[in-house]
Amino acid sequence: MSYFSDIIQGTKSLLTGMRITGNYFFKNFLTRKDVITQQYPDNKDTLKMFDRFRGEVTLAHNENNEHRCDACTTCEKTCPNGSLEVIWDKYKDPETGRNKRVLVKHIYHLEMCTMCGLCIEVCPTNALEWGQDFHHASYDRGQLTKVLNKPGSKVVAGLKG
Amino acid sequence: MEDFLGENIKTQEYFLNMGPQHPATHGVLRLLLKLDGEIVHNVDMDLGYIHRSIEKMCERDTYKQIVHLTDRLDYLSAHINNEAVCLLVEDALNIEVSDRIKVIRTIMSELTRLSSHALWWGVMGMDIGALTTFMYAFRERELINDIFEETCGARLTMNYNVIGGVRYDLHENFVKRVKALLAQLKQKLPEYDKLLTGNVIFRKRLEGIGYISKEDAIAYGLNGPTARGSGVSCDIRKIHPYSAYDRVDFEESIFTEGDSYARYKVRIKEMWQSVHIIEQLIDKIPEGEFRHKTKALIKLPPGDYLQRVETARGDFGVYVHSDGKKSPYRMKFRSPGFANLAALNKMAKGLKIADIVAILSTIDIVVPDIDR
Amino acid sequence: MIRLSIFTQIHEWLYSLMPASSAHILELVLIAAAYLGIFAILGLLLVWLERRVAGFFQLRLGPNRVGPIGLFQTIADALKLVSKELTGTVKADHFLYGAAPYFIITTALMAMALIPFSQEIHAFDINIGVFFIASVSSVGVVGIFLAGWASNNKYSLIGGMRTGIQMISYELSIGMVIVTMTTLAGTLQISELIEMQRNGWFIIQGHFPAILAFMIFMIAGTAESNRVPFDLVEAESELGAGFHTEYSGMNFAYFFLAEFVNLFIISSIAVVLFFGGWLAPFGITDGLHIPFIGLFWFGLKVTAIIFIFMWFRWTFPRFRIDQLLTLEWKYLLPINMVNIVVMALMVWLGLIIKF
Ligand code: SF4
Ligand code: SF4
């Protein structure tokens, strides 16, 4: 009789499913070991991303507030989304007497960046680096446009481009 | 019964907009259903809500820049999409990549497939009404995402492939983590079966629903697990092996019933096969270079190029017509979801609203892949 | 039926203050207000319980921010809902649209009056008790139906239609289970039903057919309270929110609370019919005079039954509408009919177990 065997088979399969969820329930109820979620804003301080995590593009500064960007604008040209703008100025090198570029503002539009990493790869002086911060949400689009070079920062002396 | 109703009770057909914002359409897809009561008479698919003109953007970008755009097609198979573009350019330029790169790419592809199928399984349960499956599937998927994040730097749009190799070398924890993942999967996949596959309600919801015959599947150009559920052998990994697929042993998962349940079983079996493939490779990743130097500006010789890969959804094709400049003259992505979705009307006619949800889930659409 | 001393004192105090008729009316109003309070608290508590339990099933933590173990989370949610704007559709049938939530809570409240929380706390004990609960709670479907129809939204409409089908079918099963059990008991009055179980709960007295009836009741009860696997009415992945798609704020909250109170009512009926209501198991606390001990046992049993319902919800996929009907008409109904006959035979032949 397939009618009755259907009922028995069906009930059995349902009970198997219930056993699995039930197992998890009681394990979780007693020990909380299986919990897979994190309490996000609470663990903000201890949350550490992996080193390679691509959170944002940053311009590396050393302890003397010096960066390595010589304003060659390669990154600006490489970016597929136009997220980088390098604003530079000319000055005359007193030693050699040649015109040189100096970085004024390295502007980064986070809202347009797709984290493709091309800018970091092409930079001839390895000035750019990945930042691991991902708390980027903001109410104002303007806050997503950042100036990468810190105020008062200078280019590392003797940089060869 | 139908005849009786038709003669004796006057019913009226009506239209129901399923989407663009609807939980079952997995994104911004609009289905215009013509219904009689609960019975579906016709399904019209309306696409284009998230069209981002990626193909056109590719004509603007250089080949190196194009790679990261393909992350945004079928975001669940991001790695495999990247791989397709990289393979195409490497083929065109006759760059022979090292074995290490091939093996890394293969392992990553299979991990991507696993993560995509895990997500699919969780969402499948949700669509059918079992909400808990989602969290169980994410438990495993999270492990895979951690592997990606540690090695590639991102969880979803990994952008790990570059032309001539992969971006970074494998992280030192990679092998350890993958082994832990495989052990967990072997333990948990049977649990998936017990929770959903064998469940009588679940089977009744899927068996015989959304039937499509082998002939129709071929005629509609179905591909991937959807076609394999109808008995069509179409696994690119078997037909045109790329990367390291020619040196691993795996079975193409084919079921012949052609209904939703067959498609479901295909994916479950594919997960097992992926585990099997990774197991063969993980212990013997060859030493070698992980990234070959390429020219700063890549130009393909004039001509037409095509590269096919097997993503989690099926046959993903990249076609390039190059006129020798730094960006392609025309770039075309053949997305698996688009062809699969086209058969929805054929599959769903005469069934109920609830079945549409089940079918959509078993053909596993990802709308950005369809809309591009 | 209120016999607890504190209640008696209030009763006498009221009657000493004013003439009998007005005291009587005031008393009724007070009881009604008390039940409204119970309704709200019960609803909120059950919502919290559901979310907490769901958390454990799904390897999550569940609500744990507001109050100890998240107890006040639902109160915060309710406050949020109260403060929200009541939106509606322009082309809705406004009168019915507004009336629908009240249908549902009124019927739920009416059924609640019959629930025997303990020997003393039992507002309304008429001789057709179980029958009354069953019929009143089936009026609730009208509310859902109205909500679906009046919203003038196709998703709501489909949800409402599904309710109609589902309720009519499963009402039958509930009714027949009640018939089965009253065959055994020989009464419909709730207090008597419970008293009779002093010689063993009905699920033991009636052994095999009673267990079968209990299983059928659990299935039909899930369908009655519109929960997974029978939540076609608000099938999230198919209909968005089903019949209450167009409701917001407090109107939505009414539906939401009523759903959980209905769950409580169904579980209470199960406890009354099968597990001896507020009786202690094997009479272990009978000799002791602990206040509210009946309430404790009743609550414990109901919670256990509710937990099973929640277990269902977080395990099973959803039925399709035709499968739902197949299950009822092809499986439950015939089994139920045979079950009634078996039960009647057993009562006739005296095959029931009594301690
Ligand atoms: S990561 Fe890519 S998108 Fe972002 S700034 Fe660099 S080049 Fe532009
Ligand atoms: S960051 Fe690097 S690539 Fe960009 S302008 Fe500076 S030096 Fe050039």
PDB file of N, CA and C and ligand atoms in Angstrom, chain A residues 59 69-75 86 106 123-125 127-128, ligand 2:
ATOM      1  N   LEU A  59      47.776  56.629   1.065  1.00  0.00           N
ATOM      2  CA  LEU A  59      49.128  57.053   0.726  1.00  0.00           C
ATOM      3  C   LEU A  59      49.970  56.856   1.975  1.00  0.00           C
ATOM      4  N   CYS A  69      55.212  59.951  -2.827  1.00  0.00           N
ATOM      5  CA  CYS A  69      54.606  60.297  -4.115  1.00  0.00           C
ATOM      6  C   CYS A  69      55.333  61.470  -4.750  1.00  0.00           C
ATOM      7  N   ASP A  70      55.806  61.272  -5.986  1.00  0.00           N
ATOM      8  CA  ASP A  70      56.453  62.400  -6.669  1.00  0.00           C
ATOM      9  C   ASP A  70      55.542  63.000  -7.730  1.00  0.00           C
ATOM     10  N   ALA A  71      54.233  62.758  -7.577  1.00  0.00           N
ATOM     11  CA  ALA A  71      53.234  63.396  -8.439  1.00  0.00           C
ATOM     12  C   ALA A  71      53.425  63.092  -9.910  1.00  0.00           C
ATOM     13  N   CYS A  72      53.720  61.838 -10.216  1.00  0.00           N
ATOM     14  CA  CYS A  72      53.914  61.491 -11.621  1.00  0.00           C
ATOM     15  C   CYS A  72      52.589  61.299 -12.353  1.00  0.00           C
ATOM     16  N   THR A  73      51.461  61.174 -11.601  1.00  0.00           N
ATOM     17  CA  THR A  73      50.096  61.012 -12.107  1.00  0.00           C
ATOM     18  C   THR A  73      49.848  59.707 -12.865  1.00  0.00           C
ATOM     19  N   THR A  74      50.728  58.743 -12.744  1.00  0.00           N
ATOM     20  CA  THR A  74      50.471  57.458 -13.400  1.00  0.00           C
ATOM     21  C   THR A  74      49.205  56.814 -12.832  1.00  0.00           C
ATOM     22  N   CYS A  75      49.063  56.912 -11.520  1.00  0.00           N
ATOM     23  CA  CYS A  75      47.898  56.288 -10.902  1.00  0.00           C
ATOM     24  C   CYS A  75      46.620  56.921 -11.431  1.00  0.00           C
ATOM     25  N   VAL A  86      45.441  63.780  -8.982  1.00  0.00           N
ATOM     26  CA  VAL A  86      46.701  64.241  -8.410  1.00  0.00           C
ATOM     27  C   VAL A  86      46.889  65.708  -8.794  1.00  0.00           C
ATOM     28  N   HIS A 106      46.565  64.869  -3.157  1.00  0.00           N
ATOM     29  CA  HIS A 106      46.255  63.592  -3.790  1.00  0.00           C
ATOM     30  C   HIS A 106      44.826  63.271  -3.399  1.00  0.00           C
ATOM     31  N   CYS A 123      52.148  52.338  -9.440  1.00  0.00           N
ATOM     32  CA  CYS A 123      52.899  53.449  -8.862  1.00  0.00           C
ATOM     33  C   CYS A 123      54.394  53.143  -8.888  1.00  0.00           C
ATOM     34  N   PRO A 124      55.170  53.960  -9.575  1.00  0.00           N
ATOM     35  CA  PRO A 124      56.593  53.637  -9.736  1.00  0.00           C
ATOM     36  C   PRO A 124      57.368  53.729  -8.427  1.00  0.00           C
ATOM     37  N   THR A 125      56.856  54.494  -7.483  1.00  0.00           N
ATOM     38  CA  THR A 125      57.611  54.641  -6.241  1.00  0.00           C
ATOM     39  C   THR A 125      56.952  53.913  -5.074  1.00  0.00           C
ATOM     40  N   ALA A 127      54.145  54.340  -3.642  1.00  0.00           N
ATOM     41  CA  ALA A 127      53.655  55.293  -2.653  1.00  0.00           C
ATOM     42  C   ALA A 127      52.308  54.893  -2.072  1.00  0.00           C
ATOM     43  N   LEU A 128      51.533  54.192  -2.871  1.00  0.00           N
ATOM     44  CA  LEU A 128      50.168  53.870  -2.429  1.00  0.00           C
ATOM     45  C   LEU A 128      50.130  52.506  -1.746  1.00  0.00           C
TER      46      LEU A 128
HETATM   47  S1  SF4 D   2      50.875  57.920  -6.050  1.00  0.00           S
HETATM   48 FE1  SF4 D   2      52.426  56.919  -7.238  1.00  0.00          FE
HETATM   49  S2  SF4 D   2      51.556  56.803  -9.281  1.00  0.00           S
HETATM   50 FE2  SF4 D   2      50.303  58.247  -8.166  1.00  0.00          FE
HETATM   51  S3  SF4 D   2      51.166  60.197  -8.637  1.00  0.00           S
HETATM   52 FE3  SF4 D   2      52.167  59.552  -6.779  1.00  0.00          FE
HETATM   53  S4  SF4 D   2      54.002  58.506  -7.441  1.00  0.00           S
HETATM   54 FE4  SF4 D   2      52.691  58.688  -9.239  1.00  0.00          FE
END
